[in-house]
Coordinates of C-alpha atoms in Angstrom, one line a residue:
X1 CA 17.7 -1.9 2.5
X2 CA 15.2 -3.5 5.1
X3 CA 13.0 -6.5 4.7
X4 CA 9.8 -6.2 4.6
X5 CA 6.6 -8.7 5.4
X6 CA 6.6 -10.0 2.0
X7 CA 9.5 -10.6 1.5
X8 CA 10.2 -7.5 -0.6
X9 CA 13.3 -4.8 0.2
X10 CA 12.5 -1.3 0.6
X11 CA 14.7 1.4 -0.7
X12 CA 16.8 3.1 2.0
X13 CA 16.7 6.9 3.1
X14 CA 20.0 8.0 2.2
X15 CA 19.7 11.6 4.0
X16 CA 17.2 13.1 6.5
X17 CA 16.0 16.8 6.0
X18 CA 16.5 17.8 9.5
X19 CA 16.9 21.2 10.6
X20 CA 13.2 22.8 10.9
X21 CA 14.2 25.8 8.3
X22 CA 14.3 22.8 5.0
X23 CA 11.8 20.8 6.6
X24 CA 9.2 23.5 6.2
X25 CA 10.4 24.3 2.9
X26 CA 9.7 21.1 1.9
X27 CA 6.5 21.1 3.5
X28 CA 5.6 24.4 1.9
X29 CA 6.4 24.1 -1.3
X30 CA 4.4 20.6 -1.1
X31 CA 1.5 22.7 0.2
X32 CA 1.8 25.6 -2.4
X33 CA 1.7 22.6 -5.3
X34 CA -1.4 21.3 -4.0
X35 CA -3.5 24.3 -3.7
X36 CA -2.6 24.8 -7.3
X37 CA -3.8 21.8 -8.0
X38 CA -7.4 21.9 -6.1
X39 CA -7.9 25.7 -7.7
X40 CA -7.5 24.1 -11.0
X41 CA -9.8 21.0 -9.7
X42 CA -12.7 23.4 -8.6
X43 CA -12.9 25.3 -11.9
X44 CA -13.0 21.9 -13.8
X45 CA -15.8 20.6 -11.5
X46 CA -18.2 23.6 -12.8
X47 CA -18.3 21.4 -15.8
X48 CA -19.3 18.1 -14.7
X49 CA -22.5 16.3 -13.9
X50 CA -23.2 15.4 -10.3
X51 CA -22.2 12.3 -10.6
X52 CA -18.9 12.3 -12.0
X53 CA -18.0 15.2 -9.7
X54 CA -18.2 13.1 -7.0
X55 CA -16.2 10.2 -8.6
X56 CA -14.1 13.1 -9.7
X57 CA -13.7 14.8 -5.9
X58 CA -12.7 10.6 -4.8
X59 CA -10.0 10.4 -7.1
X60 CA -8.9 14.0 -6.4
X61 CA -8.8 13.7 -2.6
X62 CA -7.3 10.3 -2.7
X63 CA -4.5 11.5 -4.9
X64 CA -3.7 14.4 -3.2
X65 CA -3.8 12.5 0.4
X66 CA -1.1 10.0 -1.3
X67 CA 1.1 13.2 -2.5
X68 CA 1.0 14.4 1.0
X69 CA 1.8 10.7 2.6
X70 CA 4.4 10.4 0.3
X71 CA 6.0 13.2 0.9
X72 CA 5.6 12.9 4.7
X73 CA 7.3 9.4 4.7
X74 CA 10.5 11.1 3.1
X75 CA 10.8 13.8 5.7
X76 CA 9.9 11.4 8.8
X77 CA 10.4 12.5 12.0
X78 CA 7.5 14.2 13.9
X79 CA 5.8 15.1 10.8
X80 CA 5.0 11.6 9.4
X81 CA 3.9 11.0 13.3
X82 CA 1.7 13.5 12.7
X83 CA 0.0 12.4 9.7
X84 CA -0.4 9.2 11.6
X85 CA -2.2 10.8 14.2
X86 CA -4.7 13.0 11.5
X87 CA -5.4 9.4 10.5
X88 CA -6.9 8.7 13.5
X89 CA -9.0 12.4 14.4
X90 CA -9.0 12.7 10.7
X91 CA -12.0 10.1 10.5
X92 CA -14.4 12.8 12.1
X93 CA -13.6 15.8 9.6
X94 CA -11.4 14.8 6.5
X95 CA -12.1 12.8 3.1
X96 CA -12.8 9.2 3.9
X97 CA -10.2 9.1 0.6
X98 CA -7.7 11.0 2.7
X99 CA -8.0 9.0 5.8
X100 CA -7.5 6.2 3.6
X101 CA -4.5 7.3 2.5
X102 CA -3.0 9.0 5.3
X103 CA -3.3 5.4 7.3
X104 CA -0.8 3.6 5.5
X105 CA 1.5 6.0 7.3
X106 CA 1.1 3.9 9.9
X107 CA 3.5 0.9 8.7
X108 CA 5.8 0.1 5.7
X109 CA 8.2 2.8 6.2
X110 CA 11.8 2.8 4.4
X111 CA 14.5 2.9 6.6
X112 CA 17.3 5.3 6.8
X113 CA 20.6 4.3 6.1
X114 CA 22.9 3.2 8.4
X115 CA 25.7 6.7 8.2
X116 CA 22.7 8.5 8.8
X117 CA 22.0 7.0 12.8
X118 CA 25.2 5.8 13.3
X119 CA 26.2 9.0 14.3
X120 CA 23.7 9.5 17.1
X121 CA 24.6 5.8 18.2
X122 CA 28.2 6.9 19.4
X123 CA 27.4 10.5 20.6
X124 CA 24.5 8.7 23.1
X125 CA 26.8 5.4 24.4
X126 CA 30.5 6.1 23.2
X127 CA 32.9 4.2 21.2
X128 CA 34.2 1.8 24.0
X129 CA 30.5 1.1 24.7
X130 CA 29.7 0.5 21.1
X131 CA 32.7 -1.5 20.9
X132 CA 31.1 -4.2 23.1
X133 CA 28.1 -5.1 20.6
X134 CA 28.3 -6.4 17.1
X135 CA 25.4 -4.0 15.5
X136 CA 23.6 -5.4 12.1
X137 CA 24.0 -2.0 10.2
X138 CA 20.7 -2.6 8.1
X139 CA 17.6 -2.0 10.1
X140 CA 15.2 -4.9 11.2
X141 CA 12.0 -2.3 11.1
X142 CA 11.6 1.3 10.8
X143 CA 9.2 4.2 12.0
X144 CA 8.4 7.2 11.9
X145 CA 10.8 8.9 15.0
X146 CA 13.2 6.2 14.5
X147 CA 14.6 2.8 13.6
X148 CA 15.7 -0.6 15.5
X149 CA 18.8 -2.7 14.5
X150 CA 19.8 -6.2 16.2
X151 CA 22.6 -6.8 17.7
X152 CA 24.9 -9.1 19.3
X153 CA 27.1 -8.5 22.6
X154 CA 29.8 -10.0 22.5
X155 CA 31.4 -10.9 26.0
X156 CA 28.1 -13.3 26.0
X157 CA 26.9 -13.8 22.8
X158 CA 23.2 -12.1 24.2
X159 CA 20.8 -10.7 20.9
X160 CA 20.2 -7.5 21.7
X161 CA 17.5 -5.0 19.6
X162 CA 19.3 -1.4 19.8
X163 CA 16.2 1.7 18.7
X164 CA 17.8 4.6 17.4
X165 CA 15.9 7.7 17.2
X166 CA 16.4 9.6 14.0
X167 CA 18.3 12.9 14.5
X168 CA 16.7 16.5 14.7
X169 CA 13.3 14.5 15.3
X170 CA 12.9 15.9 19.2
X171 CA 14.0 19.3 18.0
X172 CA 12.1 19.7 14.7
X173 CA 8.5 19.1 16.2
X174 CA 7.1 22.7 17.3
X175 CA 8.0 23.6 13.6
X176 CA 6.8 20.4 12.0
X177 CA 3.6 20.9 14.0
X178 CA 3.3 24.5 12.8
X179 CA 3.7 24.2 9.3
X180 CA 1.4 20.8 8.8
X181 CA -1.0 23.0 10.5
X182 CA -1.0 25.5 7.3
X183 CA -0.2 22.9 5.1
X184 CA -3.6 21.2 6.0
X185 CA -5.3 24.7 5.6
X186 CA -3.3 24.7 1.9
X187 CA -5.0 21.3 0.7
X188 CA -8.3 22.3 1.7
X189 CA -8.9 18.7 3.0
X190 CA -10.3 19.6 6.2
X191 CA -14.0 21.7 6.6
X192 CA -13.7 25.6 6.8
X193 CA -13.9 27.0 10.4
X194 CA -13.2 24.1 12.2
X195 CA -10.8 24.7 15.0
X196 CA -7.9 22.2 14.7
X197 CA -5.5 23.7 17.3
X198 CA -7.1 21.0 20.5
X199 CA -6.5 18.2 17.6
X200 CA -2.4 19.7 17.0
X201 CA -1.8 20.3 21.1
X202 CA -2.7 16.4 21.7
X203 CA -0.5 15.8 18.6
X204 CA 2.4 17.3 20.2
X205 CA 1.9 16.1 23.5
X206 CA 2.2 12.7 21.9
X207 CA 5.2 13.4 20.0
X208 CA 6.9 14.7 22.6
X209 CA 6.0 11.4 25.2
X210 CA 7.1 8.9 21.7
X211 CA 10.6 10.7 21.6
X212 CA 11.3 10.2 25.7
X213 CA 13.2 6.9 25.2
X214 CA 13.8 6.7 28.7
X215 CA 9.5 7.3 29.7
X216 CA 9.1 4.2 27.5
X217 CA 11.8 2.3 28.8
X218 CA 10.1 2.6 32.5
X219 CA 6.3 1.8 30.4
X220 CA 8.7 -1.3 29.4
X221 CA 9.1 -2.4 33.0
X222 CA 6.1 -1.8 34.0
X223 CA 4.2 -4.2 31.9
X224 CA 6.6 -7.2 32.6
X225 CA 6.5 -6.8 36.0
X226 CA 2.6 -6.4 35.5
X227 CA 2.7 -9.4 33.3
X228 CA 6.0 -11.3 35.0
X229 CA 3.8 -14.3 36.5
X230 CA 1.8 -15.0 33.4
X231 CA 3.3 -17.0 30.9
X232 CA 1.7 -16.0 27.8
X233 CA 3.2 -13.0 27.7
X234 CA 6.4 -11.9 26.5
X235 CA 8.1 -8.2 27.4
X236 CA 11.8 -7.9 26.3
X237 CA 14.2 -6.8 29.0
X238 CA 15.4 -3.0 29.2
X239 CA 19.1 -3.2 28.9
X240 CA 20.0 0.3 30.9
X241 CA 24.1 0.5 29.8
X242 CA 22.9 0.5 25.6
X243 CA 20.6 2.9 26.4
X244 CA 20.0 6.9 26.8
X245 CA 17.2 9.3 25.9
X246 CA 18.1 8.6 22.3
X247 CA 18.6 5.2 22.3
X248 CA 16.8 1.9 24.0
X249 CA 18.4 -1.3 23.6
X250 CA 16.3 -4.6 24.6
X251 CA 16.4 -8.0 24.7
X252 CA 16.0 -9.1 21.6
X253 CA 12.9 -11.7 21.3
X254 CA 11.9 -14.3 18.5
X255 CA 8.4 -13.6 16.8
X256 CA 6.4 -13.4 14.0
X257 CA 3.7 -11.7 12.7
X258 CA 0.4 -12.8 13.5
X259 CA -0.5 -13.3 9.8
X260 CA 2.7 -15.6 9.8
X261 CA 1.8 -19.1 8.5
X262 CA 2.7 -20.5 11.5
X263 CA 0.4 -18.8 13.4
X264 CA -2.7 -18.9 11.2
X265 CA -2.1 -22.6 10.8
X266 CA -2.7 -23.3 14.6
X267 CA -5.5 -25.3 15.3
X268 CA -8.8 -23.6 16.7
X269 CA -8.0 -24.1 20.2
X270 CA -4.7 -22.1 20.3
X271 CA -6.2 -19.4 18.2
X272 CA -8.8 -19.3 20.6
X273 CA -6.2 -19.2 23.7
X274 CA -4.2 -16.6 21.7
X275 CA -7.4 -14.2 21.3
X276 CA -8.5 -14.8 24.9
X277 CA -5.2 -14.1 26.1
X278 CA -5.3 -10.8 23.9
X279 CA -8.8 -9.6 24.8
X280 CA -7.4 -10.1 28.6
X281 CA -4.8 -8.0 28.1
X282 CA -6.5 -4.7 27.0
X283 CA -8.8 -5.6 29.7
X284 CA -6.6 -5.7 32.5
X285 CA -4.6 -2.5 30.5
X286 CA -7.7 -0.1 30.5
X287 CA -10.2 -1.0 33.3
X288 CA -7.4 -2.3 35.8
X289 CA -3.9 -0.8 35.6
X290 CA -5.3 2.6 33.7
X291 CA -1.9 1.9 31.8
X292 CA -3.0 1.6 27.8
X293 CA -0.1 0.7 24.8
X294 CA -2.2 2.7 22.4
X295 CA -0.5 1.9 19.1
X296 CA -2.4 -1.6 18.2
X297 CA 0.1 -2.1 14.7
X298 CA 0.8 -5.5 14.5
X299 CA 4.5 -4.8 14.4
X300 CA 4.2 -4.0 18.5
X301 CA 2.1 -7.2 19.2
X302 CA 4.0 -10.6 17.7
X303 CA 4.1 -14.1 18.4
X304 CA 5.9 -16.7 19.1
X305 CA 4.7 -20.1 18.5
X306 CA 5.2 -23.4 20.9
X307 CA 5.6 -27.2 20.5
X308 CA 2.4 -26.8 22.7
X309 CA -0.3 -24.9 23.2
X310 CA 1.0 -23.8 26.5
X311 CA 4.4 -23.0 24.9
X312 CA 2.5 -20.1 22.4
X313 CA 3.3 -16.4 23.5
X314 CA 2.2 -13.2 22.7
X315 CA 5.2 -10.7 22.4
X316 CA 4.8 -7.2 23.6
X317 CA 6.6 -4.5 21.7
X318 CA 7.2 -1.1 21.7
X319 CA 5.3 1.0 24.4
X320 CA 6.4 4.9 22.9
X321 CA 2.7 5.1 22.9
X322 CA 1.7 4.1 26.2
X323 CA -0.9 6.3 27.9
X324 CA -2.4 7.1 31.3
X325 CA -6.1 7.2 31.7
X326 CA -7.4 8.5 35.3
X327 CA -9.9 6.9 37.9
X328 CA -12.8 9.3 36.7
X329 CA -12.4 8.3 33.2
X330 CA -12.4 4.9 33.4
X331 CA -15.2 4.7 35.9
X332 CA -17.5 6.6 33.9
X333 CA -16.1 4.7 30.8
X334 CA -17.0 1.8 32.4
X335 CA -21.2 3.2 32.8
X336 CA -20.7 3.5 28.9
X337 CA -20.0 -0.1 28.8
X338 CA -22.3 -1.6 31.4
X339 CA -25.2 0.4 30.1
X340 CA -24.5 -0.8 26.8
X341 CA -24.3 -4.6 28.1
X342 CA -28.1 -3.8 30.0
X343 CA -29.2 -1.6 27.6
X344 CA -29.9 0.8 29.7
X345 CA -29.5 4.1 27.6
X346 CA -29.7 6.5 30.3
X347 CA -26.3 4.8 31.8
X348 CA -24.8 4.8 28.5
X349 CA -25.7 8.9 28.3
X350 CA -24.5 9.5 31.7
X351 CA -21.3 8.3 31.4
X352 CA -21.1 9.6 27.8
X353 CA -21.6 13.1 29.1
X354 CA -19.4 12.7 31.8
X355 CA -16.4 12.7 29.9
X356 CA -17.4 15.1 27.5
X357 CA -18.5 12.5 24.4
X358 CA -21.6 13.6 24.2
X359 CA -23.6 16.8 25.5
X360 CA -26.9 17.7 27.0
X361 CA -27.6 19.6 24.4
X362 CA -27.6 17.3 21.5
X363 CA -30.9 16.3 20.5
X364 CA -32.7 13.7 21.5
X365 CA -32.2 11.6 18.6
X366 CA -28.6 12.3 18.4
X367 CA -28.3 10.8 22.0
X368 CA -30.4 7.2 20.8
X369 CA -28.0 7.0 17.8
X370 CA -24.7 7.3 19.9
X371 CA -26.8 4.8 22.2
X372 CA -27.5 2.4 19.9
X373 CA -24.1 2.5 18.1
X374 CA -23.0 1.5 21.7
X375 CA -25.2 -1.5 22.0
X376 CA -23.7 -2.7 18.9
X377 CA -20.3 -2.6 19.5
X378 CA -20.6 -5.0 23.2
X379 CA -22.2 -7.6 20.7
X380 CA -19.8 -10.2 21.3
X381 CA -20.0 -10.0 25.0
X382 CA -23.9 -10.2 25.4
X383 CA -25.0 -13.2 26.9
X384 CA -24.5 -16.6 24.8
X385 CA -28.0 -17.4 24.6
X386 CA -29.5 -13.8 23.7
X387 CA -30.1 -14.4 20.2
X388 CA -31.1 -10.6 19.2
X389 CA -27.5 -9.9 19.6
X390 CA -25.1 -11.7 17.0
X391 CA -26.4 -14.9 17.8
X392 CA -25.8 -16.0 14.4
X393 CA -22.3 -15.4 14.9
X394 CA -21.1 -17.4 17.9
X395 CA -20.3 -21.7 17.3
X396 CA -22.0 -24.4 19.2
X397 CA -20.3 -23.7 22.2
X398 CA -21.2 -19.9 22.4
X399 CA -18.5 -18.4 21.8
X400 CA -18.2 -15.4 19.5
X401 CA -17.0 -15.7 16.0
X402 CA -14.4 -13.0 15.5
X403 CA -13.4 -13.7 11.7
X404 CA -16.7 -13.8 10.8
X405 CA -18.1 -10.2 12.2
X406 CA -18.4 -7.3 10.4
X407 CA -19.1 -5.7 13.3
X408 CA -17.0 -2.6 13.0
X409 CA -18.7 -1.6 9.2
X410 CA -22.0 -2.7 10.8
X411 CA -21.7 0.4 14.1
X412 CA -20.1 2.2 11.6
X413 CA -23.5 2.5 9.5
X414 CA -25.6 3.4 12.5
X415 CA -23.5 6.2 13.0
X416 CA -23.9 7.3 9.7
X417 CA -27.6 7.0 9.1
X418 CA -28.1 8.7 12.2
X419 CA -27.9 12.1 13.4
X420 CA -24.8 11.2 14.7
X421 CA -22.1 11.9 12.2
X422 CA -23.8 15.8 12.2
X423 CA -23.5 16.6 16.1
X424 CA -20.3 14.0 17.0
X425 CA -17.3 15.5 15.9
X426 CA -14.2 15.2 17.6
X427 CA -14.1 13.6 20.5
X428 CA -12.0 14.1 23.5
X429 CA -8.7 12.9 23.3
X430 CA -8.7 10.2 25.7
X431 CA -11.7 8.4 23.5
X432 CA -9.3 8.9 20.2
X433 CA -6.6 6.6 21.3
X434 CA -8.8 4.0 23.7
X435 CA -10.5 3.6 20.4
X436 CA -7.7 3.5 18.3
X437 CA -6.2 0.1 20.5
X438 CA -10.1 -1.2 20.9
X439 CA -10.1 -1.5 17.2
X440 CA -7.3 -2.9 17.1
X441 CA -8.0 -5.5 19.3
X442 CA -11.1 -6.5 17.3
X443 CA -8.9 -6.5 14.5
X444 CA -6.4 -8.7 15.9
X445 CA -9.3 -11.6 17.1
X446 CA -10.6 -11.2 13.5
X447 CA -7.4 -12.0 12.1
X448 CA -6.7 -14.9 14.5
X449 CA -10.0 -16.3 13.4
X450 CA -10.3 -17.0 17.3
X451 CA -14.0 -17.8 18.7
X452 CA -13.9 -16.1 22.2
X453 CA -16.8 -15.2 24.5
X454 CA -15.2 -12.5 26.4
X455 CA -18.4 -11.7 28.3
X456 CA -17.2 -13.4 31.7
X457 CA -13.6 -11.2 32.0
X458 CA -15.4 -8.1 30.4
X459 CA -17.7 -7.9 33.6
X460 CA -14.8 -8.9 36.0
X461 CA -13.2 -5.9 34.6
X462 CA -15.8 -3.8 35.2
X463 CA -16.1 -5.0 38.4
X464 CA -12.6 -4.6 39.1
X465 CA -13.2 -0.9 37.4
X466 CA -14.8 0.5 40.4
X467 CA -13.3 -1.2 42.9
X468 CA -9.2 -0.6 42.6
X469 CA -7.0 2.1 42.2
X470 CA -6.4 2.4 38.2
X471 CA -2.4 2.3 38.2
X472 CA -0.1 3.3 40.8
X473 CA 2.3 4.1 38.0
X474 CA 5.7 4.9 39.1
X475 CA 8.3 5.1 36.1

């Protein structure tokens, strides 16, 4: 069993359905249950009033979502990825129940036990290379593609993290893809003729990045060698003779989570240098290296907290997810942003339509809303003194209140009040995972309780934005 947060064990996997031939029985048979269950769900509905249809329709949804996480956490692999990912496009076109549901795919996973990867430990390294490392056979934390253990080598006595990728997970994901496809058309959770193949082809490009150990060991370079001179940073080292396209083994670092009691009961000032240093980073990520960690779970960004407040680190974890986003999009990103900070509209729109968010073609009040939903999301970098915009939310200083914003369910009404929700749909795939780590970065401030104006290394971004090359990546 692994540990979890609170303290809790969860139950290992004992076996993995791997080959794709069970995997989409599983599936199916999962799929055939639940459109049983909605036929028998529509005829009922005839029956009831309007109102407790739709309380009826919530409870349905939500259950059915839960049946298909569930079931998707058992089969892991590039499946449960999957349902991660609909979690994320899913909020433009399924249930909000669903979405709800399908989300907590994205952490608390039961681990698989140890016979089960042990196996593609010695086939990747050998047994004389195994033979060097003492290897804690239950798992420290668990995904969806695969697992990491600690470990110990022994000639120095150096901690070690060793990620095991589970087996059959590279060679199960065409299938896997294929038949969530039908099982999603089998659930009836998502609207009729809407074209989800764009949606599944960005899915499996994904999968296929997250299961190329040795792409994310060079992503893992790359940001502490971005990040090597700055102190608040932490980036374990790639250790190249544990690892192979199935396995990466790092230098393990001390950390806790940032809802750890020892780091919510720093004072204000460190939170404060903790959510600067944060914002910073997916700054100089997106606008100026054009190199974005996409996956903003809390179990990739961790801490580790000083006798000072100069001794306080933020520890960088896991970059499977890490993405490359071109000059053109981040330049025209970057007129979204700007246009939003001056409120000029037509800015916002150009830039909007350059990367294919919105279209020319939308009405005109379609084109305000996505404006306005804009201006409300740079609300904690407008000017200090500009009190029209979340003025009652910054202290005495100035600064921006993070823990106290509901800024996220505030732009979220807009949208919805608007026109907006009926002509944006899904967006481009770039926008999907930006967003995806933006909100997770408001999420993180919020949770620090850190009071931040960001305002000043927002606009040096931008600056920067238009004026450098976005990465020079080299892997």
């Amino acid at each position: 069993m692994a540990a979890r947060e609170d303290g809790r064990q969860k139950l290992s996997i004992v076996a993995l359905k791997t080959k794709p031939l069970e995997r989409s029985i599983a599936l199916t048979r999962l799929g055939v249950g639940a459109g049983a269950k909605i036929m028998a769900h529509s005829l009922a509905n005839i029956f009831r009033g309007e109102i407790s249809r739709d309380s009826a329709n919530r409870e349905f949804y939500e259950r059915q979502a839960q049946i298909l996480a569930d079931e998707l956490g058992k089969l892991k692999g590039s499946v449960m990825k999957a349902g991660q990912m609909l979690s994320l496009y899913g909020q433009y076109f399924l249930p909000e129940e669903a979405v709800v549901v399908l989300s907590q795919l994205q952490d608390d996973t039961p681990p698989v036990a140890w016979n089960v990867v042990a196996p593609v430990l010695e086939r990747s390294l050998g047994r004389s290379r195994l033979r060097e490392l003492d290897i804690d056979t239950e798992a420290m934390a668990a995904a969806s593609l695969g697992q990491v253990h600690r470990a110990r080598r022994k000639k120095d006595g150096r901690e070690l993290c060793v990620k095991i990728q589970y087996p059959g997970v590279a060679d199960a994901i065409e299938s896997d893809i294929r038949t969530l496809s039908r099982l999603l058309i089998m659930t009836r959770l998502t609207p009729k003729g809407l074209d989800l193949q764009p949606v599944f082809n960005e899915v499996r490009e994904m999968l296929y990045r997250e299961v190329d150990y040795e792409a994310e060991a060079g992503f893992t370079r790359q940001f502490a060698a971005r990040l090597a001179g700055d102190t608040r940073f932490v980036v374990p080292e790639v250790i190249s003779e544990y690892s192979s396209p199935q396995i990466l083994t790092t230098s393990y670092e001390s950390n806790c989570s940032v809802r750890d009691a020892r780091v919510q009961k720093l004072g204000q000032a460190r939170r404060d240098r903790l959510g600067g240093a944060f914002l910073e980073l997916f700054f100089n990520e997106f606008f100026r290296w054009g190199m974005v960690q996409s996956d903003p779970h809390f179990g990739n960004y961790r801490f580790r907290v000083g006798e000072r407040a100069e001794d306080d680190r933020i520890v960088l974890l896991d970059f499977g997810a890490t993405r490359i986003f071109g000059r053109g999009f981040i330049e025209n990103y970057s007129d979204i942003v700007e246009g939003s900070l001056r409120r000029d509209r037509e800015q916002v729109l150009r830039g909007a339509i350059a990367i294919g968010l919105m279209s020319e073609k939308m009405p005109r009040s379609a084109l305000d809303a996505f404006a306005a939903m804009c201006e409300a999301i740079v609300e904690p970098f407008e000017a200090a003194d500009d009190q029209a915009a979340g003025g009652t939310l910054r202290n005495k200083n100035g600064a921006y209140c993070w823990g106290d914003s509901d800024l996220p369910m505030r732009s979220g009404r807009i949208a919805a009040t608007n026109a907006l929700s009926v002509h944006f749909r899904v967006p481009p795939r770039e926008i999907v995972f930006l967003h995806r780590r933006l909100a997770g970065v408001f999420i993180m401030l919020a949770t620090l309780r850190s009071e931040v104006d960001g305002r000043a290394a927002l606009l040096a971004a931008l600056h920067d934005a238009h004026q450098e090359p976005a990465s020079g990546v080299t892997l």
